[in-house]
Amino acid sequence: MDPTTEAGPFRLLFVCTGNTCRSPMAEVIARHRIAERGWAQVQVRSAGVGAWDGSPASGGALRAAAASGLDLSGHASTYLTPELVESSDLILTMSAGHLARARELGAGDRVAMLTAFANDLADDGVAAGIPDPIGGPDEEYAATFTVLDDLIDRVLTRLEPVVKP
């Protein structure tokens, strides 16, 4: 995958199922890490393959983000559409099922599983996914947040040659 883009912002999209846990946490982490790096030209969004537009982040995701000083209180879920796929330069999914759906919507080679892209692995949909903490205890959300933070740091390091100002 070649995460290059023409002139304009680089648009990064994280995808999970309901867009209330994993992808919102990934979005807020990425925004924070991108701001730390001073990358004003990178835009980050999240969506879900089964999302109800406008749903808030789950309580566990809110608390996990807040424990790291990040705010998800303004999050509103977004359903993954062909238009959103088309407008994204790189789409990173939490599972093989999300990967398949993004491809069905036209993502082509602009989509990969987050774990595969972060580790610079070929992505044939068999890389390990990110378990969904929905309904689990806060410790499960915190563990998912930590995993996402590490993977996103690796993603941004990999994207640096493409997006660095």
Tab-separated table of N, CA and C in Angstrom:
chain	number	residue	atom	x	y	z
A	1	MET	N	0.839	-1.171	0.000
A	1	MET	CA	0.000	0.000	0.000
A	1	MET	C	0.885	1.235	0.000
A	2	ASP	N	0.556	2.188	-0.829
A	2	ASP	CA	1.291	3.440	-0.919
A	2	ASP	C	0.379	4.563	-0.421
A	3	PRO	N	0.605	5.050	0.821
A	3	PRO	CA	-0.302	6.042	1.391
A	3	PRO	C	-0.012	7.465	0.921
A	4	THR	N	0.170	7.660	-0.373
A	4	THR	CA	0.430	9.005	-0.884
A	4	THR	C	-0.873	9.691	-1.255
A	5	THR	N	-0.815	10.990	-1.339
A	5	THR	CA	-2.000	11.756	-1.709
A	5	THR	C	-1.580	12.949	-2.554
A	6	GLU	N	-2.496	13.450	-3.350
A	6	GLU	CA	-2.236	14.668	-4.107
A	6	GLU	C	-2.250	15.852	-3.143
A	7	ALA	N	-2.100	17.040	-3.687
A	7	ALA	CA	-2.138	18.240	-2.853
A	7	ALA	C	-3.410	18.253	-2.018
A	8	GLY	N	-3.297	18.746	-0.824
A	8	GLY	CA	-4.437	18.789	0.073
A	8	GLY	C	-4.182	17.945	1.294
A	9	PRO	N	-5.154	17.888	2.177
A	9	PRO	CA	-4.961	17.148	3.415
A	9	PRO	C	-4.862	15.644	3.178
A	10	PHE	N	-4.166	14.979	4.074
A	10	PHE	CA	-4.131	13.521	4.083
A	10	PHE	C	-5.255	13.083	5.009
A	11	ARG	N	-6.177	12.273	4.509
A	11	ARG	CA	-7.368	11.880	5.256
A	11	ARG	C	-7.275	10.431	5.719
A	12	LEU	N	-7.223	10.262	7.036
A	12	LEU	CA	-7.090	8.966	7.688
A	12	LEU	C	-8.422	8.602	8.334
A	13	LEU	N	-8.883	7.378	8.090
A	13	LEU	CA	-10.171	6.920	8.611
A	13	LEU	C	-9.986	5.612	9.360
A	14	PHE	N	-10.507	5.544	10.590
A	14	PHE	CA	-10.517	4.314	11.375
A	14	PHE	C	-11.916	3.731	11.348
A	15	VAL	N	-12.011	2.395	11.193
A	15	VAL	CA	-13.312	1.738	11.062
A	15	VAL	C	-13.436	0.577	12.037
A	16	CYS	N	-14.587	0.530	12.724
A	16	CYS	CA	-14.940	-0.626	13.546
A	16	CYS	C	-16.402	-0.969	13.265
A	17	THR	N	-17.086	-1.554	14.224
A	17	THR	CA	-18.463	-1.980	13.980
A	17	THR	C	-19.467	-0.859	14.232
A	18	GLY	N	-19.608	-0.433	15.483
A	18	GLY	CA	-20.632	0.546	15.826
A	18	GLY	C	-20.144	1.977	15.925
A	19	ASN	N	-18.834	2.186	15.806
A	19	ASN	CA	-18.219	3.520	15.907
A	19	ASN	C	-18.539	4.175	17.244
A	20	THR	N	-18.514	3.334	18.307
A	20	THR	CA	-18.714	3.872	19.657
A	20	THR	C	-17.585	3.481	20.610
A	21	CYS	N	-16.710	2.561	20.221
A	21	CYS	CA	-15.635	2.111	21.121
A	21	CYS	C	-14.261	2.243	20.462
A	22	ARG	N	-13.898	1.243	19.662
A	22	ARG	CA	-12.540	1.159	19.133
A	22	ARG	C	-12.175	2.293	18.187
A	23	SER	N	-12.973	2.523	17.152
A	23	SER	CA	-12.572	3.550	16.182
A	23	SER	C	-12.637	4.970	16.761
A	24	PRO	N	-13.586	5.302	17.658
A	24	PRO	CA	-13.505	6.627	18.267
A	24	PRO	C	-12.256	6.788	19.139
A	25	MET	N	-11.890	5.726	19.869
A	25	MET	CA	-10.666	5.807	20.662
A	25	MET	C	-9.466	5.982	19.735
A	26	ALA	N	-9.435	5.240	18.633
A	26	ALA	CA	-8.332	5.380	17.671
A	26	ALA	C	-8.300	6.792	17.102
A	27	GLU	N	-9.462	7.339	16.797
A	27	GLU	CA	-9.541	8.694	16.238
A	27	GLU	C	-8.974	9.723	17.208
A	28	VAL	N	-9.394	9.679	18.479
A	28	VAL	CA	-8.943	10.682	19.443
A	28	VAL	C	-7.455	10.516	19.757
A	29	ILE	N	-6.973	9.275	19.791
A	29	ILE	CA	-5.535	9.041	19.990
A	29	ILE	C	-4.757	9.611	18.814
A	30	ALA	N	-5.200	9.290	17.600
A	30	ALA	CA	-4.482	9.758	16.404
A	30	ALA	C	-4.476	11.277	16.338
A	31	ARG	N	-5.597	11.908	16.618
A	31	ARG	CA	-5.636	13.374	16.599
A	31	ARG	C	-4.630	13.962	17.587
A	32	HIS	N	-4.569	13.370	18.777
A	32	HIS	CA	-3.635	13.843	19.794
A	32	HIS	C	-2.186	13.659	19.344
A	33	ARG	N	-1.870	12.475	18.846
A	33	ARG	CA	-0.490	12.181	18.411
A	33	ARG	C	-0.102	13.026	17.187
A	34	ILE	N	-1.040	13.269	16.309
A	34	ILE	CA	-0.779	14.102	15.124
A	34	ILE	C	-0.524	15.547	15.548
A	35	ALA	N	-1.304	16.047	16.508
A	35	ALA	CA	-1.079	17.402	17.022
A	35	ALA	C	0.297	17.506	17.673
A	36	GLU	N	0.688	16.469	18.416
A	36	GLU	CA	2.022	16.457	19.032
A	36	GLU	C	3.121	16.544	17.981
A	37	ARG	N	2.886	15.942	16.829
A	37	ARG	CA	3.872	15.944	15.752
A	37	ARG	C	3.798	17.212	14.891
A	38	GLY	N	2.772	18.011	15.105
A	38	GLY	CA	2.636	19.257	14.358
A	38	GLY	C	2.173	19.071	12.924
A	39	TRP	N	1.423	18.024	12.657
A	39	TRP	CA	0.962	17.724	11.304
A	39	TRP	C	-0.415	18.343	11.068
A	40	ALA	N	-0.458	19.582	10.702
A	40	ALA	CA	-1.731	20.266	10.499
A	40	ALA	C	-2.493	19.765	9.275
A	41	GLN	N	-1.812	19.133	8.325
A	41	GLN	CA	-2.447	18.718	7.075
A	41	GLN	C	-3.075	17.322	7.141
A	42	VAL	N	-3.059	16.672	8.305
A	42	VAL	CA	-3.650	15.335	8.432
A	42	VAL	C	-4.997	15.448	9.130
A	43	GLN	N	-6.026	14.904	8.494
A	43	GLN	CA	-7.373	14.887	9.059
A	43	GLN	C	-7.717	13.455	9.452
A	44	VAL	N	-8.383	13.303	10.586
A	44	VAL	CA	-8.722	11.978	11.105
A	44	VAL	C	-10.215	11.907	11.366
A	45	ARG	N	-10.792	10.784	10.955
A	45	ARG	CA	-12.213	10.509	11.209
A	45	ARG	C	-12.353	9.055	11.621
A	46	SER	N	-13.560	8.688	12.010
A	46	SER	CA	-13.858	7.282	12.292
A	46	SER	C	-15.284	6.998	11.845
A	47	ALA	N	-15.544	5.722	11.622
A	47	ALA	CA	-16.869	5.293	11.175
A	47	ALA	C	-17.065	3.834	11.555
A	48	GLY	N	-18.298	3.375	11.407
A	48	GLY	CA	-18.604	1.987	11.722
A	48	GLY	C	-19.420	1.331	10.635
A	49	VAL	N	-19.160	0.046	10.406
A	49	VAL	CA	-19.880	-0.685	9.365
A	49	VAL	C	-21.321	-0.980	9.777
A	50	GLY	N	-21.612	-0.877	11.075
A	50	GLY	CA	-22.970	-1.093	11.566
A	50	GLY	C	-23.413	0.026	12.483
A	51	ALA	N	-22.865	1.205	12.276
A	51	ALA	CA	-23.130	2.341	13.167
A	51	ALA	C	-24.505	2.946	12.940
A	52	TRP	N	-25.072	3.476	14.012
A	52	TRP	CA	-26.255	4.322	13.945
A	52	TRP	C	-25.736	5.739	14.013
A	53	ASP	N	-25.943	6.518	12.965
A	53	ASP	CA	-25.451	7.892	12.948
A	53	ASP	C	-25.874	8.654	14.198
A	54	GLY	N	-24.890	9.317	14.823
A	54	GLY	CA	-25.179	10.194	15.950
A	54	GLY	C	-25.071	9.585	17.328
A	55	SER	N	-24.773	8.291	17.438
A	55	SER	CA	-24.645	7.681	18.764
A	55	SER	C	-23.386	8.189	19.458
A	56	PRO	N	-23.442	8.359	20.785
A	56	PRO	CA	-22.254	8.817	21.509
A	56	PRO	C	-21.246	7.684	21.690
A	57	ALA	N	-20.038	8.053	22.079
A	57	ALA	CA	-19.046	7.041	22.439
A	57	ALA	C	-19.552	6.286	23.664
A	58	SER	N	-19.176	5.034	23.784
A	58	SER	CA	-19.593	4.241	24.938
A	58	SER	C	-18.944	4.796	26.207
A	59	GLY	N	-19.572	4.500	27.341
A	59	GLY	CA	-19.040	4.965	28.616
A	59	GLY	C	-17.618	4.481	28.860
A	60	GLY	N	-17.350	3.229	28.520
A	60	GLY	CA	-16.003	2.691	28.713
A	60	GLY	C	-14.974	3.410	27.861
A	61	ALA	N	-15.339	3.743	26.625
A	61	ALA	CA	-14.419	4.471	25.743
A	61	ALA	C	-14.196	5.888	26.269
A	62	LEU	N	-15.261	6.530	26.741
A	62	LEU	CA	-15.135	7.874	27.322
A	62	LEU	C	-14.162	7.862	28.495
A	63	ARG	N	-14.317	6.876	29.383
A	63	ARG	CA	-13.473	6.807	30.578
A	63	ARG	C	-12.033	6.445	30.235
A	64	ALA	N	-11.835	5.553	29.266
A	64	ALA	CA	-10.473	5.181	28.868
A	64	ALA	C	-9.750	6.374	28.262
A	65	ALA	N	-10.435	7.123	27.425
A	65	ALA	CA	-9.827	8.310	26.828
A	65	ALA	C	-9.537	9.358	27.898
A	66	ALA	N	-10.498	9.588	28.782
A	66	ALA	CA	-10.329	10.595	29.833
A	66	ALA	C	-9.146	10.260	30.743
A	67	ALA	N	-8.911	8.988	30.995
A	67	ALA	CA	-7.785	8.577	31.846
A	67	ALA	C	-6.449	8.991	31.234
A	68	SER	N	-6.434	9.220	29.918
A	68	SER	CA	-5.223	9.679	29.236
A	68	SER	C	-5.315	11.163	28.874
A	69	GLY	N	-6.301	11.846	29.439
A	69	GLY	CA	-6.445	13.272	29.200
A	69	GLY	C	-7.090	13.632	27.874
A	70	LEU	N	-7.779	12.682	27.247
A	70	LEU	CA	-8.418	12.925	25.954
A	70	LEU	C	-9.931	12.919	26.114
A	71	ASP	N	-10.614	13.696	25.294
A	71	ASP	CA	-12.052	13.912	25.442
A	71	ASP	C	-12.827	13.338	24.262
A	72	LEU	N	-13.691	12.384	24.540
A	72	LEU	CA	-14.568	11.791	23.522
A	72	LEU	C	-16.020	12.233	23.694
A	73	SER	N	-16.257	13.191	24.573
A	73	SER	CA	-17.643	13.546	24.888
A	73	SER	C	-18.406	14.122	23.701
A	74	GLY	N	-17.727	14.693	22.732
A	74	GLY	CA	-18.408	15.248	21.569
A	74	GLY	C	-18.554	14.280	20.416
A	75	HIS	N	-18.136	13.028	20.616
A	75	HIS	CA	-18.190	12.061	19.512
A	75	HIS	C	-19.631	11.711	19.142
A	76	ALA	N	-19.880	11.614	17.846
A	76	ALA	CA	-21.161	11.144	17.312
A	76	ALA	C	-20.831	10.131	16.226
A	77	SER	N	-21.363	8.930	16.355
A	77	SER	CA	-21.019	7.854	15.419
A	77	SER	C	-21.446	8.182	13.991
A	78	THR	N	-20.702	7.585	13.055
A	78	THR	CA	-20.920	7.783	11.626
A	78	THR	C	-20.952	6.419	10.943
A	79	TYR	N	-21.920	6.221	10.094
A	79	TYR	CA	-22.036	4.987	9.310
A	79	TYR	C	-21.057	5.043	8.140
A	80	LEU	N	-20.357	3.951	7.893
A	80	LEU	CA	-19.406	3.881	6.779
A	80	LEU	C	-20.161	3.828	5.448
A	81	THR	N	-19.920	4.823	4.607
A	81	THR	CA	-20.593	4.939	3.311
A	81	THR	C	-19.567	4.905	2.181
A	82	PRO	N	-20.012	4.650	0.958
A	82	PRO	CA	-19.092	4.714	-0.176
A	82	PRO	C	-18.438	6.094	-0.310
A	83	GLU	N	-19.189	7.147	0.005
A	83	GLU	CA	-18.646	8.500	-0.092
A	83	GLU	C	-17.523	8.725	0.921
A	84	LEU	N	-17.702	8.222	2.120
A	84	LEU	CA	-16.667	8.359	3.144
A	84	LEU	C	-15.431	7.553	2.764
A	85	VAL	N	-15.637	6.368	2.230
A	85	VAL	CA	-14.521	5.544	1.756
A	85	VAL	C	-13.772	6.285	0.647
A	86	GLU	N	-14.514	6.813	-0.315
A	86	GLU	CA	-13.903	7.502	-1.456
A	86	GLU	C	-13.094	8.712	-1.024
A	87	SER	N	-13.541	9.406	0.011
A	87	SER	CA	-12.871	10.634	0.446
A	87	SER	C	-11.682	10.381	1.366
A	88	SER	N	-11.359	9.117	1.641
A	88	SER	CA	-10.265	8.786	2.559
A	88	SER	C	-9.024	8.331	1.803
A	89	ASP	N	-7.866	8.779	2.278
A	89	ASP	CA	-6.597	8.361	1.675
A	89	ASP	C	-6.096	7.044	2.242
A	90	LEU	N	-6.377	6.794	3.525
A	90	LEU	CA	-5.983	5.543	4.173
A	90	LEU	C	-7.075	5.171	5.158
A	91	ILE	N	-7.537	3.924	5.065
A	91	ILE	CA	-8.590	3.405	5.933
A	91	ILE	C	-7.993	2.247	6.720
A	92	LEU	N	-8.057	2.355	8.045
A	92	LEU	CA	-7.512	1.312	8.912
A	92	LEU	C	-8.649	0.698	9.716
A	93	THR	N	-8.785	-0.621	9.607
A	93	THR	CA	-9.914	-1.319	10.212
A	93	THR	C	-9.479	-2.137	11.425
A	94	MET	N	-10.448	-2.443	12.266
A	94	MET	CA	-10.187	-3.202	13.489
A	94	MET	C	-10.275	-4.708	13.282
A	95	SER	N	-10.920	-5.153	12.194
A	95	SER	CA	-11.076	-6.596	11.968
A	95	SER	C	-11.111	-6.901	10.472
A	96	ALA	N	-10.996	-8.187	10.171
A	96	ALA	CA	-11.060	-8.637	8.777
A	96	ALA	C	-12.439	-8.351	8.171
A	97	GLY	N	-13.497	-8.453	8.968
A	97	GLY	CA	-14.836	-8.153	8.471
A	97	GLY	C	-14.988	-6.695	8.072
A	98	HIS	N	-14.405	-5.806	8.858
A	98	HIS	CA	-14.440	-4.377	8.525
A	98	HIS	C	-13.631	-4.115	7.257
A	99	LEU	N	-12.504	-4.807	7.133
A	99	LEU	CA	-11.654	-4.698	5.934
A	99	LEU	C	-12.458	-5.098	4.693
A	100	ALA	N	-13.141	-6.234	4.786
A	100	ALA	CA	-13.933	-6.721	3.651
A	100	ALA	C	-15.026	-5.731	3.271
A	101	ARG	N	-15.684	-5.150	4.271
A	101	ARG	CA	-16.765	-4.197	3.980
A	101	ARG	C	-16.220	-2.939	3.312
A	102	ALA	N	-15.090	-2.426	3.802
A	102	ALA	CA	-14.495	-1.244	3.172
A	102	ALA	C	-14.109	-1.539	1.725
A	103	ARG	N	-13.618	-2.739	1.466
A	103	ARG	CA	-13.280	-3.115	0.092
A	103	ARG	C	-14.531	-3.196	-0.766
A	104	GLU	N	-15.614	-3.740	-0.211
A	104	GLU	CA	-16.885	-3.804	-0.949
A	104	GLU	C	-17.367	-2.404	-1.332
A	105	LEU	N	-17.032	-1.426	-0.508
A	105	LEU	CA	-17.459	-0.050	-0.742
A	105	LEU	C	-16.481	0.732	-1.618
A	106	GLY	N	-15.440	0.045	-2.127
A	106	GLY	CA	-14.548	0.683	-3.092
A	106	GLY	C	-13.205	1.158	-2.573
A	107	ALA	N	-12.786	0.689	-1.405
A	107	ALA	CA	-11.531	1.174	-0.825
A	107	ALA	C	-10.277	0.722	-1.572
A	108	GLY	N	-10.371	-0.387	-2.270
A	108	GLY	CA	-9.207	-0.862	-3.024
A	108	GLY	C	-7.981	-1.037	-2.153
A	109	ASP	N	-6.837	-0.512	-2.615
A	109	ASP	CA	-5.589	-0.693	-1.864
A	109	ASP	C	-5.377	0.398	-0.813
A	110	ARG	N	-6.396	1.206	-0.545
A	110	ARG	CA	-6.299	2.253	0.474
A	110	ARG	C	-6.761	1.774	1.836
A	111	VAL	N	-7.050	0.481	1.972
A	111	VAL	CA	-7.540	-0.064	3.240
A	111	VAL	C	-6.634	-1.187	3.714
A	112	ALA	N	-6.470	-1.261	5.031
A	112	ALA	CA	-5.705	-2.347	5.659
A	112	ALA	C	-6.218	-2.510	7.084
A	113	MET	N	-5.964	-3.663	7.646
A	113	MET	CA	-6.236	-3.812	9.064
A	113	MET	C	-5.194	-2.998	9.824
A	114	LEU	N	-5.616	-2.353	10.871
A	114	LEU	CA	-4.734	-1.515	11.673
A	114	LEU	C	-3.496	-2.284	12.118
A	115	THR	N	-3.689	-3.499	12.598
A	115	THR	CA	-2.551	-4.287	13.084
A	115	THR	C	-1.559	-4.599	11.970
A	116	ALA	N	-2.059	-4.894	10.791
A	116	ALA	CA	-1.176	-5.213	9.667
A	116	ALA	C	-0.415	-3.977	9.204
A	117	PHE	N	-1.115	-2.845	9.052
A	117	PHE	CA	-0.454	-1.627	8.576
A	117	PHE	C	0.576	-1.140	9.584
A	118	ALA	N	0.229	-1.162	10.865
A	118	ALA	CA	1.141	-0.686	11.911
A	118	ALA	C	2.432	-1.489	11.935
A	119	ASN	N	2.326	-2.764	11.625
A	119	ASN	CA	3.492	-3.652	11.657
A	119	ASN	C	4.093	-3.893	10.282
A	120	ASP	N	3.621	-3.130	9.270
A	120	ASP	CA	4.130	-3.216	7.896
A	120	ASP	C	4.085	-4.647	7.366
A	121	LEU	N	2.934	-5.283	7.560
A	121	LEU	CA	2.723	-6.649	7.093
A	121	LEU	C	1.820	-6.644	5.864
A	122	ALA	N	1.986	-7.647	5.018
A	122	ALA	CA	1.043	-7.818	3.913
A	122	ALA	C	-0.333	-8.029	4.528
A	123	ASP	N	-1.349	-7.413	3.963
A	123	ASP	CA	-2.676	-7.501	4.552
A	123	ASP	C	-3.617	-8.293	3.667
A	124	ASP	N	-3.791	-9.541	4.046
A	124	ASP	CA	-4.719	-10.379	3.313
A	124	ASP	C	-5.951	-10.690	4.163
A	125	GLY	N	-6.126	-9.923	5.217
A	125	GLY	CA	-7.292	-10.102	6.067
A	125	GLY	C	-7.120	-11.142	7.146
A	126	VAL	N	-5.909	-11.677	7.325
A	126	VAL	CA	-5.714	-12.695	8.355
A	126	VAL	C	-4.901	-12.187	9.542
A	127	ALA	N	-4.511	-10.903	9.526
A	127	ALA	CA	-3.798	-10.336	10.668
A	127	ALA	C	-4.732	-10.331	11.876
A	128	ALA	N	-4.141	-10.281	13.058
A	128	ALA	CA	-4.940	-10.234	14.281
A	128	ALA	C	-5.739	-8.941	14.317
A	129	GLY	N	-6.969	-9.041	14.744
A	129	GLY	CA	-7.801	-7.861	14.886
A	129	GLY	C	-7.697	-7.279	16.289
A	130	ILE	N	-8.413	-6.206	16.500
A	130	ILE	CA	-8.483	-5.564	17.814
A	130	ILE	C	-9.800	-6.009	18.447
A	131	PRO	N	-9.756	-6.769	19.549
A	131	PRO	CA	-10.999	-7.238	20.174
A	131	PRO	C	-11.902	-6.076	20.591
A	132	ASP	N	-13.196	-6.284	20.443
A	132	ASP	CA	-14.192	-5.258	20.768
A	132	ASP	C	-14.475	-5.293	22.268
A	133	PRO	N	-14.225	-4.182	22.980
A	133	PRO	CA	-14.466	-4.182	24.422
A	133	PRO	C	-15.920	-3.899	24.814
A	134	ILE	N	-16.811	-3.723	23.833
A	134	ILE	CA	-18.191	-3.326	24.112
A	134	ILE	C	-18.812	-4.203	25.205
A	135	GLY	N	-19.339	-3.551	26.214
A	135	GLY	CA	-19.989	-4.263	27.306
A	135	GLY	C	-19.051	-4.812	28.356
A	136	GLY	N	-17.745	-4.684	28.135
A	136	GLY	CA	-16.776	-5.200	29.091
A	136	GLY	C	-16.477	-4.201	30.194
A	137	PRO	N	-15.656	-4.622	31.156
A	137	PRO	CA	-15.287	-3.717	32.248
A	137	PRO	C	-14.324	-2.629	31.761
A	138	ASP	N	-14.194	-1.592	32.573
A	138	ASP	CA	-13.311	-0.489	32.221
A	138	ASP	C	-11.879	-0.946	31.964
A	139	GLU	N	-11.434	-1.978	32.650
A	139	GLU	CA	-10.077	-2.485	32.439
A	139	GLU	C	-9.881	-2.990	31.008
A	140	GLU	N	-10.928	-3.545	30.440
A	140	GLU	CA	-10.860	-4.022	29.054
A	140	GLU	C	-10.760	-2.846	28.080
A	141	TYR	N	-11.508	-1.798	28.339
A	141	TYR	CA	-11.408	-0.590	27.512
A	141	TYR	C	-10.019	0.031	27.639
A	142	ALA	N	-9.502	0.078	28.873
A	142	ALA	CA	-8.174	0.658	29.088
A	142	ALA	C	-7.111	-0.149	28.352
A	143	ALA	N	-7.232	-1.473	28.373
A	143	ALA	CA	-6.275	-2.322	27.659
A	143	ALA	C	-6.377	-2.098	26.152
A	144	THR	N	-7.584	-1.971	25.634
A	144	THR	CA	-7.786	-1.700	24.209
A	144	THR	C	-7.195	-0.342	23.853
A	145	PHE	N	-7.409	0.655	24.698
A	145	PHE	CA	-6.864	1.989	24.471
A	145	PHE	C	-5.339	1.927	24.369
A	146	THR	N	-4.707	1.188	25.270
A	146	THR	CA	-3.241	1.058	25.270
A	146	THR	C	-2.749	0.399	23.992
A	147	VAL	N	-3.420	-0.653	23.565
A	147	VAL	CA	-3.053	-1.340	22.317
A	147	VAL	C	-3.188	-0.381	21.141
A	148	LEU	N	-4.305	0.338	21.087
A	148	LEU	CA	-4.524	1.288	19.993
A	148	LEU	C	-3.460	2.382	19.988
A	149	ASP	N	-3.116	2.892	21.149
A	149	ASP	CA	-2.109	3.948	21.244
A	149	ASP	C	-0.775	3.479	20.665
A	150	ASP	N	-0.367	2.282	21.003
A	150	ASP	CA	0.888	1.737	20.480
A	150	ASP	C	0.824	1.548	18.963
A	151	LEU	N	-0.264	0.979	18.471
A	151	LEU	CA	-0.398	0.745	17.032
A	151	LEU	C	-0.444	2.061	16.258
A	152	ILE	N	-1.133	3.053	16.792
A	152	ILE	CA	-1.240	4.338	16.100
A	152	ILE	C	0.113	5.034	16.054
A	153	ASP	N	0.896	4.921	17.110
A	153	ASP	CA	2.248	5.482	17.079
A	153	ASP	C	3.044	4.855	15.930
A	154	ARG	N	2.913	3.551	15.758
A	154	ARG	CA	3.611	2.864	14.656
A	154	ARG	C	3.083	3.303	13.291
A	155	VAL	N	1.767	3.480	13.189
A	155	VAL	CA	1.165	3.948	11.934
A	155	VAL	C	1.719	5.315	11.573
A	156	LEU	N	1.752	6.219	12.541
A	156	LEU	CA	2.214	7.576	12.262
A	156	LEU	C	3.695	7.602	11.908
A	157	THR	N	4.471	6.762	12.538
A	157	THR	CA	5.892	6.661	12.170
A	157	THR	C	6.019	6.187	10.728
A	158	ARG	N	5.182	5.252	10.349
A	158	ARG	CA	5.209	4.747	8.973
A	158	ARG	C	4.733	5.799	7.971
A	159	LEU	N	3.793	6.635	8.362
A	159	LEU	CA	3.268	7.674	7.474
A	159	LEU	C	4.151	8.918	7.416
A	160	GLU	N	5.051	9.059	8.354
A	160	GLU	CA	5.852	10.297	8.448
A	160	GLU	C	6.495	10.725	7.142
A	161	PRO	N	7.118	9.838	6.373
A	161	PRO	CA	7.722	10.296	5.112
A	161	PRO	C	6.714	10.863	4.112
A	162	VAL	N	5.463	10.455	4.236
A	162	VAL	CA	4.424	10.886	3.299
A	162	VAL	C	3.766	12.190	3.725
A	163	VAL	N	3.579	12.376	5.031
A	163	VAL	CA	2.771	13.493	5.498
A	163	VAL	C	3.552	14.564	6.255
A	164	LYS	N	4.808	14.344	6.546
A	164	LYS	CA	5.571	15.335	7.331
A	164	LYS	C	5.629	16.652	6.583
A	165	PRO	N	5.321	17.750	7.309
A	165	PRO	CA	5.319	19.075	6.657
A	165	PRO	C	6.705	19.517	6.219
